[in-house]
Short mmCIF file of C-alpha atoms in Angstrom, two decimals:
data_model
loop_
_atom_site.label_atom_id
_atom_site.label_comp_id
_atom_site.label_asym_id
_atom_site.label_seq_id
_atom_site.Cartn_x
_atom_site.Cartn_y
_atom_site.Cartn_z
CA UNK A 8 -27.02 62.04 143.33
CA UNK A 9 -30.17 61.56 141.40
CA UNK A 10 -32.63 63.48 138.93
CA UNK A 11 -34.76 62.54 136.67
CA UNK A 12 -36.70 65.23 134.80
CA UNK A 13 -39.09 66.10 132.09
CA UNK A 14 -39.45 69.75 130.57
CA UNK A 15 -40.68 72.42 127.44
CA UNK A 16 -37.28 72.30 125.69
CA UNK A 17 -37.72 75.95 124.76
CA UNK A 18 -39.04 77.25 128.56
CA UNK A 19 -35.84 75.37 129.76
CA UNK A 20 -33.53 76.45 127.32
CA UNK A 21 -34.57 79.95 127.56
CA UNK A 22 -33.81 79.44 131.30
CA UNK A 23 -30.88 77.92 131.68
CA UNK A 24 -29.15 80.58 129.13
CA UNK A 25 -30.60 83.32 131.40
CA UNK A 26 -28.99 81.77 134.32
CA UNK A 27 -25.62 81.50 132.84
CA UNK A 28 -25.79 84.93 132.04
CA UNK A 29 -25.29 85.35 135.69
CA UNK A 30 -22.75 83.06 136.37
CA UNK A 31 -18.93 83.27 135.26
CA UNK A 32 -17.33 80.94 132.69
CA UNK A 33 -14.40 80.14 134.18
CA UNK A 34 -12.60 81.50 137.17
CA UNK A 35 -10.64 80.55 140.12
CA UNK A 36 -13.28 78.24 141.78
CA UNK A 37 -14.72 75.75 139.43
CA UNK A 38 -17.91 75.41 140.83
CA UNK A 39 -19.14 78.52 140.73
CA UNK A 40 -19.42 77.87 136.86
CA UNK A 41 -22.10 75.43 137.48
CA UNK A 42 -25.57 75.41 137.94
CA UNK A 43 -27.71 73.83 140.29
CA UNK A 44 -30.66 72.01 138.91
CA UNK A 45 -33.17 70.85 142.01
CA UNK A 46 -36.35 68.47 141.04
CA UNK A 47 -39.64 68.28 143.21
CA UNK A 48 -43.38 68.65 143.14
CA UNK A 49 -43.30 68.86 139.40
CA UNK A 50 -41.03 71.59 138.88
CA UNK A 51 -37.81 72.75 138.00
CA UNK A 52 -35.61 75.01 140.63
CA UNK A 53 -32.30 76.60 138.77
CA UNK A 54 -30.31 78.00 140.78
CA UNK A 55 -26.40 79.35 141.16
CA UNK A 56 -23.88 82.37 142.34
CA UNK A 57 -20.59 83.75 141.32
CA UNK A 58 -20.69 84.77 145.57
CA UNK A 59 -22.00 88.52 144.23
CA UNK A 60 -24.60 87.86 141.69
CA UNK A 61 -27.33 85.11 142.48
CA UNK A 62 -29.90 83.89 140.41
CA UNK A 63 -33.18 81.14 140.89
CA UNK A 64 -35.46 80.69 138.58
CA UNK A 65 -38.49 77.92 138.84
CA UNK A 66 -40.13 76.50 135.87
CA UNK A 67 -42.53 73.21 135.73
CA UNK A 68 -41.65 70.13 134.48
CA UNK A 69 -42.70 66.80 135.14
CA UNK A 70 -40.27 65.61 137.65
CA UNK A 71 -39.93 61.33 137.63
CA UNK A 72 -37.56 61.09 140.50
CA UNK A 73 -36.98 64.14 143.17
CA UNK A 74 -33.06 65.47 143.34
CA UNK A 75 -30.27 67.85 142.78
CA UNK A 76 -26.75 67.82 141.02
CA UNK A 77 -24.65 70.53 140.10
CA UNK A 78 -23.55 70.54 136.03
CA UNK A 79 -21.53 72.99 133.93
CA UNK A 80 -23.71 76.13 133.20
CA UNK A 81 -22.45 77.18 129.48
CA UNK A 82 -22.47 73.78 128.29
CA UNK A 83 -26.01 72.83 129.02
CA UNK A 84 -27.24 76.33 127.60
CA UNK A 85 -25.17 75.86 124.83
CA UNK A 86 -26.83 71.90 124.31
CA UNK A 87 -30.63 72.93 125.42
CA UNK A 88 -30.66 76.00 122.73
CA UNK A 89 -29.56 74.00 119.60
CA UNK A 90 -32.49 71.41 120.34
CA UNK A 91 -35.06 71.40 117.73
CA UNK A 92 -37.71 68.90 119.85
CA UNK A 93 -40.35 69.98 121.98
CA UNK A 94 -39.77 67.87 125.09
CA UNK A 95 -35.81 66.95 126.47
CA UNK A 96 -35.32 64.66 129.73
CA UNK A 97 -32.78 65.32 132.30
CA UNK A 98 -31.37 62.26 134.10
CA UNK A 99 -28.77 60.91 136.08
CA UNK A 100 -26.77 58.47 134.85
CA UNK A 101 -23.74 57.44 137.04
CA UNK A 102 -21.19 60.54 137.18
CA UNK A 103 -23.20 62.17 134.21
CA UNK A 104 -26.37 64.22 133.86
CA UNK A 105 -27.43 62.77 130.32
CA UNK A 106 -29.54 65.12 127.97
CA UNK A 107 -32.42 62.88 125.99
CA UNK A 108 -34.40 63.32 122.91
CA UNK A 109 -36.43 61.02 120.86
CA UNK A 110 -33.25 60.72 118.68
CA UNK A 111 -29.74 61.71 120.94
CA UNK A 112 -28.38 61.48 124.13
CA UNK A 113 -25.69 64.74 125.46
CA UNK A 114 -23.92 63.87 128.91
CA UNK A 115 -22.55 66.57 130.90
CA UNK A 116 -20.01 65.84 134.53
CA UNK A 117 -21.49 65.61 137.31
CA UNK A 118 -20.30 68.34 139.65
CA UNK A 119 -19.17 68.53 143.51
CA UNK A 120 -22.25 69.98 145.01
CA UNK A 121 -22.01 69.44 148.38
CA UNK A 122 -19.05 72.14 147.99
CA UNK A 123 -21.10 74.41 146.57
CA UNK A 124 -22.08 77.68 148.60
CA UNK A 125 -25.28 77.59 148.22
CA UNK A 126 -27.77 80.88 147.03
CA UNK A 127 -29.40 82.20 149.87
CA UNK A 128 -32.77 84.04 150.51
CA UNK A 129 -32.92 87.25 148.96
CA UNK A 130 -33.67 89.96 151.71
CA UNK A 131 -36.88 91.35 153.20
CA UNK A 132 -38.94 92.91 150.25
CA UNK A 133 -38.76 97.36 150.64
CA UNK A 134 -41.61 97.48 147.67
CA UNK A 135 -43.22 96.88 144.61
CA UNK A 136 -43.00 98.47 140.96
CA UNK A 137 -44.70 98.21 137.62
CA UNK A 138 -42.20 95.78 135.76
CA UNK A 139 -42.69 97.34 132.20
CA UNK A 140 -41.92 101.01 133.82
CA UNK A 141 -39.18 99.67 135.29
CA UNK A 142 -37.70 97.65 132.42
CA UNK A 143 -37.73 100.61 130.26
CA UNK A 144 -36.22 103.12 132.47
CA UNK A 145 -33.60 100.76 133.26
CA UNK A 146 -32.20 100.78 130.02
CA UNK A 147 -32.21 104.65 129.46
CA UNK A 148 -30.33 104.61 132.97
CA UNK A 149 -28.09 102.07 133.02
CA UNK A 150 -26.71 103.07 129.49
CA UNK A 151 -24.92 106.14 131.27
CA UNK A 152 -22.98 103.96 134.26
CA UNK A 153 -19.38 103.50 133.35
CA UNK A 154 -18.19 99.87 132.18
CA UNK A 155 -14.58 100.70 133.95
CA UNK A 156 -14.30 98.16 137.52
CA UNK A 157 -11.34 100.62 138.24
CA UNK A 158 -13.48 102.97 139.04
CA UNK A 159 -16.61 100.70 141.00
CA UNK A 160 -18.59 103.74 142.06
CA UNK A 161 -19.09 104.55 138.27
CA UNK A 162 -20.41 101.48 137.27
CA UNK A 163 -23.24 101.26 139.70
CA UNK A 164 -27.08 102.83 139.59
CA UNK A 165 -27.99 104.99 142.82
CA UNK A 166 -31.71 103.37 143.34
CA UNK A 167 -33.77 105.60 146.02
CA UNK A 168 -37.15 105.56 147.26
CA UNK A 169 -38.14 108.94 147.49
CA UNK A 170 -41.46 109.09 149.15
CA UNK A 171 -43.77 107.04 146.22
CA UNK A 172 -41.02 107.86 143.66
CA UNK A 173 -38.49 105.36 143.01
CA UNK A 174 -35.24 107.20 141.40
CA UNK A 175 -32.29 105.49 139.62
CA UNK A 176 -29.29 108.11 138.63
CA UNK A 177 -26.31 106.95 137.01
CA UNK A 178 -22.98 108.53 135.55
CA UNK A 179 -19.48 107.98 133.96
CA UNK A 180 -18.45 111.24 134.85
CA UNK A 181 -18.92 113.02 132.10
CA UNK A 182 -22.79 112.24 131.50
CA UNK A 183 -25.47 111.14 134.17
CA UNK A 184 -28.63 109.73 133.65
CA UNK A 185 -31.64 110.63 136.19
CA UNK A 186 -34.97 108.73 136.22
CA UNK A 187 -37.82 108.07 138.50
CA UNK A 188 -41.48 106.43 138.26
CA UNK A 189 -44.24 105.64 140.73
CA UNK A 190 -43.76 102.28 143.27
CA UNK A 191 -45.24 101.33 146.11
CA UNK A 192 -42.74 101.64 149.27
CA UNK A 193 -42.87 99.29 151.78
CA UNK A 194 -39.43 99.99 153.74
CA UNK A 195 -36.48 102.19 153.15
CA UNK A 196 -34.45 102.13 149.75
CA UNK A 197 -31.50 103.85 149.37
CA UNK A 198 -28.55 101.24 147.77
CA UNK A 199 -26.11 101.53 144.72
CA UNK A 200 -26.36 98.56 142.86
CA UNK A 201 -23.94 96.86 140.03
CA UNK A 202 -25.48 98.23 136.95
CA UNK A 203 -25.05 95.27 134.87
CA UNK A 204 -27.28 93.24 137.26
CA UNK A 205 -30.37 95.72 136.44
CA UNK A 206 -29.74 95.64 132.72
CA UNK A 207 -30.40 91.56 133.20
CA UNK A 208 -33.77 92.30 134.53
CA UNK A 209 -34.49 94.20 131.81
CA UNK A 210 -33.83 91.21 129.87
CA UNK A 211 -35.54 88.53 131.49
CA UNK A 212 -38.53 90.42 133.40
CA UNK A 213 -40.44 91.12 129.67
CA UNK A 214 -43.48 89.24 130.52
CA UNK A 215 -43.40 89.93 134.39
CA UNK A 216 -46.45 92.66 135.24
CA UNK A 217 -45.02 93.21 138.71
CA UNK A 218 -41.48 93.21 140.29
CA UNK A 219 -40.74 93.34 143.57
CA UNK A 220 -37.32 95.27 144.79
CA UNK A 221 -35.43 93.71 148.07
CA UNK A 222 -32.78 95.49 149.77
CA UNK A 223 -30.81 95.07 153.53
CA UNK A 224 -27.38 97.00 154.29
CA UNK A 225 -25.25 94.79 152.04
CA UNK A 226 -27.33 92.87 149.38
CA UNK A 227 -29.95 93.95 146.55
CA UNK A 228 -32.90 91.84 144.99
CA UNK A 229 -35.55 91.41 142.42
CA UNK A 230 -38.16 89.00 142.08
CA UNK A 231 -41.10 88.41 140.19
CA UNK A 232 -42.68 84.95 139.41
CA UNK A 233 -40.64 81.87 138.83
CA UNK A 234 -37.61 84.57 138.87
CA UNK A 235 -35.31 85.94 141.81
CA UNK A 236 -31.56 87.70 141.04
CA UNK A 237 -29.73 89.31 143.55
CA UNK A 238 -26.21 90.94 144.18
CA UNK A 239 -24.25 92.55 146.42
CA UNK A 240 -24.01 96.42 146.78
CA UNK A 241 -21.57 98.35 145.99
CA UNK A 242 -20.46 100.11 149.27
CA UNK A 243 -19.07 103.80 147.40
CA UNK A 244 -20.63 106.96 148.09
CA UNK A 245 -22.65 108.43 145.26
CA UNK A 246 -23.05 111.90 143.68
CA UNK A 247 -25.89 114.52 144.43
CA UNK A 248 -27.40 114.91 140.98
CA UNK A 249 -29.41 117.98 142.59
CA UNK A 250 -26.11 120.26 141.76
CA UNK A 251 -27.19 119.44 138.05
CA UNK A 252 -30.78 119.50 138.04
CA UNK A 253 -31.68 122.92 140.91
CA UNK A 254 -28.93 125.00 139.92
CA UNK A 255 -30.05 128.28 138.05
CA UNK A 256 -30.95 128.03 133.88
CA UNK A 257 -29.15 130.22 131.90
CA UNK A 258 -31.38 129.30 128.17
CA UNK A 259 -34.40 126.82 127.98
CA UNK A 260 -34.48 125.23 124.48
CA UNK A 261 -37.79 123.27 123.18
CA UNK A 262 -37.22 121.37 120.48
CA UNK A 263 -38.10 118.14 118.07
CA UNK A 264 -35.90 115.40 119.01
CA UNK A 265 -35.22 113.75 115.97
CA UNK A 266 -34.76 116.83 114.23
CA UNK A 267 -31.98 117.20 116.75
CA UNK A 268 -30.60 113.87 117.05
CA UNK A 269 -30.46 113.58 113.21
CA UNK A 270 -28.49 117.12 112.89
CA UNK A 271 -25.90 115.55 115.25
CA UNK A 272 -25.73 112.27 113.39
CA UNK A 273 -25.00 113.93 110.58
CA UNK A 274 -22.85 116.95 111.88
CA UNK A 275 -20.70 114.56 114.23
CA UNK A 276 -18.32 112.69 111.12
CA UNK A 277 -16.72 116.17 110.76
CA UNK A 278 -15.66 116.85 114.28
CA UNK A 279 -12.53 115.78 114.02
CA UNK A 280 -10.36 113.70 116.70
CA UNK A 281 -11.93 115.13 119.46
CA UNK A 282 -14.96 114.29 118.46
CA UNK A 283 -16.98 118.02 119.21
CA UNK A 284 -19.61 119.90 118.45
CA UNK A 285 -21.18 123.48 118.50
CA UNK A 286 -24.61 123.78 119.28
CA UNK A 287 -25.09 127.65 119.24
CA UNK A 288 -28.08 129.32 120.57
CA UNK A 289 -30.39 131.64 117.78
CA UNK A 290 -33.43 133.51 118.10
CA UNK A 291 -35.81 130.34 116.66
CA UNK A 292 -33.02 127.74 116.06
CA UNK A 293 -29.76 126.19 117.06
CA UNK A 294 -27.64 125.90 114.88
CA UNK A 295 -25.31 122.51 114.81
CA UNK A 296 -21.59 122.83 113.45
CA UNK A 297 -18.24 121.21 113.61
CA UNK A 298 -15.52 122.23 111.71
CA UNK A 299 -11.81 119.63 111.10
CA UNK A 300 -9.26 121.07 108.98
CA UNK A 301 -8.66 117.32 107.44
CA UNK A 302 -12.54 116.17 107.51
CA UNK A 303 -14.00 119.59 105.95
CA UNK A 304 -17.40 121.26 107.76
CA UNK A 305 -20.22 121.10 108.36
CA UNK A 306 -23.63 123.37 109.91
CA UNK A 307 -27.20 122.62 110.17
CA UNK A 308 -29.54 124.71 111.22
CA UNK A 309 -32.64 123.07 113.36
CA UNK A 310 -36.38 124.91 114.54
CA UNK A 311 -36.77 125.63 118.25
CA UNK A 312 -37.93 127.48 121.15
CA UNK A 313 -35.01 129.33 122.70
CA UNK A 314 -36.10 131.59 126.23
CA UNK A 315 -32.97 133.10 127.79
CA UNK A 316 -29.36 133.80 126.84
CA UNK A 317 -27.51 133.34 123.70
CA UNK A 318 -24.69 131.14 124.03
CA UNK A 319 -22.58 128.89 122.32
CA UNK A 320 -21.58 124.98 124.05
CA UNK A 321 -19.39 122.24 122.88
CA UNK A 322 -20.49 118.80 123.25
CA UNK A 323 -18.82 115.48 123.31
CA UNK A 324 -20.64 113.95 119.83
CA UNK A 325 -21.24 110.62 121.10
CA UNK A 326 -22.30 111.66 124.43
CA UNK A 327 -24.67 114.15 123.12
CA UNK A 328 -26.14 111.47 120.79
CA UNK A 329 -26.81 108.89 123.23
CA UNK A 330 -28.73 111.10 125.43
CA UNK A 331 -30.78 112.21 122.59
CA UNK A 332 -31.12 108.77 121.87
CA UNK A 333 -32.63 107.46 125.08
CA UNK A 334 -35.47 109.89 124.43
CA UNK A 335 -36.64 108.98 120.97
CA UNK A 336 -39.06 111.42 118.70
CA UNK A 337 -40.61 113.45 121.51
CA UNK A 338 -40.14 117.45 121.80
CA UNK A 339 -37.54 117.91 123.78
CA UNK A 340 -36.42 120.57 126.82
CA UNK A 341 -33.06 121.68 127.06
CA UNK A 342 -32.18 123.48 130.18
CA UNK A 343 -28.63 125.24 129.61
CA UNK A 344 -25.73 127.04 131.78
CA UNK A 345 -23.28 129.29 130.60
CA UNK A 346 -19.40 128.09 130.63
CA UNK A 347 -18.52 124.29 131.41
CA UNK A 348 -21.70 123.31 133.80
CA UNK A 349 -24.11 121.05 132.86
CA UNK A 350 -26.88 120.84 130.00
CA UNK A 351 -30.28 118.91 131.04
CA UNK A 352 -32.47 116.99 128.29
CA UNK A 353 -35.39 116.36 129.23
CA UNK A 354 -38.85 115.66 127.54
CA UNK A 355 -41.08 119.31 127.27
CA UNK A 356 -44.33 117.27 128.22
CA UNK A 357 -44.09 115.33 131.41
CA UNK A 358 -47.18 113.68 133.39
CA UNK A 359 -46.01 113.64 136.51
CA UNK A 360 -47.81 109.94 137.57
CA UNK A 361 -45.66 108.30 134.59
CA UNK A 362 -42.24 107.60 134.34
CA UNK A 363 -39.79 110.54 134.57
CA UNK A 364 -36.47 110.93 132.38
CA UNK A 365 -33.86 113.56 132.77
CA UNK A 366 -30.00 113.03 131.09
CA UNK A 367 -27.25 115.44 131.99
CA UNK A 368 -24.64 116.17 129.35
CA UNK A 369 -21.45 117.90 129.87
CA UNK A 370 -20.15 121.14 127.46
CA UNK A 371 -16.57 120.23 126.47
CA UNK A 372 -14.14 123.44 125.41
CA UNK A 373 -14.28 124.11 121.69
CA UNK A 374 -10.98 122.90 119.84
CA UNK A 375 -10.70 126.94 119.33
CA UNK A 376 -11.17 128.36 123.18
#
């Protein structure tokens, strides 16, 4: 095996650590801990797979003498990232990879490669979307997939071309998250991918302007330059979120978000073990209470729109603040049912060629009903 390499100590770092993101620690099969490092026509290929995540990233360097080895993942991202100099050289020396600057030298093992598996092509691209769209809607998506692998349908995002809207719905059961923007289709899209392998784009795509989405019948993928990550799908059937967002609106509520998210914040430490809250319907207001016979009360009264019935829900604190969250300080629409179906936040103002946000909340029964 041979490599002998030259590279931005911060570009590299930056890479490898993304790379190992990917890529497990330790596990039954050693070698899927390590990273392949490839050298030719002055650049840099990284590249590895934990056999259902994949990653490759290319980055120039100035590449002395053409090769490939196979070296720990975690430790070189843990010895690129506490360099201070600007420059570090890869090279083989006998059954090490040594690390050089000016003033140290960090040798890693030398890996088994030829038993590695490999990381394949991603498959055919299905279309193109605007990467900083698609970065931010990610996160407001992916927050409500469930972190449980018991339950693997849960933890994925539903990812849809719908015409020259791309959706992306995800739930834990009690709380779903529905979003779409504007891409440009070029094939059929309709997958449910890992959610933690979308939240990684939306960690390493920041200065992409452009990503492009590949898809077949058993494996997802997103590239952009210098970057490809892939995974498998997961193969469970997902919910129809249109039971949530067509059925018939008992109240529509328009109101400030913060003014709303703060009342909750501040309502929510007396809820008591189980955590819920009233938001009751008014004339011009909700009002926000929760009531603990060993935490005390508490009621505030916020400003809004309210066209319909008057009712009264209970909400799960925490879920009710992290869908307020997602939105920030815009007015907000509330779209409400009586009894225990579904409440829909969404923002009042939409323009329907941007990005589109809706969050479903569940009511809970009040610790009184």
């Amino acid at each position: 095996m041979s490599l002998d390499v030259t590279a931005d100590s911060a570009v590299l770092a930056a890479a490898v650590a993304d790379a190992a993101r990917l890529l497990p620690v330790k596990g039954i099969d050693p070698l899927l801990t390590g990273l392949l490092l490839s050298g030719r026509d002055d650049e840099l290929v990284l590249s590895g797979t934990d056999r259902s995540n994949t990653v490759r990233l290319r980055r120039t360097a100035f590449v002395h003498t053409d090769g490939e080895v196979l070296v720990p993942a975690k430790p070189l991202a843990d010895t690129l990232g506490a360099l201070e100099e600007p420059e570090v050289r890869l090279v083989v020396e006998g059954s090490r990879l040594a690390i050089r600057t000016p003033g140290g030298r960090f040798a890693l093992p030398l890996m088994d490669g030829e038993l590695h598996p490999g990381v394949g092509p991603l498959p055919a691209a299905v279309g193109q979307v605007d990467a900083g769209e698609l970065i931010a809607l990610v996160g407001k998506v992916a927050s409500a997939a469930s972190k449980d692998d018991a339950l693997p349908l849960f933890t994925g995002v539903h990812v849809q071309g719908r015409g020259d809207r791309l959706a992306l719905v995800a739930t834990d059961r009690y709380r779903m998250a529905i979003g779409d923007l504007p891409w440009r289709p070029a094939g059929e899209l309709d997958v449910l991918v890992p959610a933690p392998l979308l939240s990684e784009v939306a960690k390493q795509a920041r200065t992409a302007e452009v990503i492009t989405i590949h898809a077949d019948g058993s494996r997802f993928g997103l590239s952009w330059p210098g970057t490809q990550l892939g995974t498998v799908l997961l193969a469970s059937p997902f919910p129809d979120e249109s039971r949530h967002t067509d059925a018939q609106v008992d109240a529509v509520v328009e109101v400030d978000g913060d003014a709303l998210a703060g009342a909750v914040r501040r309502v929510a430490p007396y809820s008591g073990p189980r955590a819920v809250i009233a938001v009751e319907l008014g004339d011009s207001d909700l009002r926000i209470r929760a009531a603990d016979p060993q935490n005390g009360e508490a009621e505030e009264t916020v400003k809004a729109t309210v066209d319909g019935h008057r009712f009264t829900h209970g909400y799960q604190a925490r879920y009710l603040s992290d869908a307020l969250r997602v939105f920030g300080s815009a007015r907000l629409r509330l779209s409400m049912r009586h009894g225990m179906r579904s409440t829909v936040i969404a923002l009042a103002d939409v323009d329907p060629g941007e990005a589109n946000l809706r969050y479903v909340v569940m009511p809970i029964r009040m610790p009184s009903d």
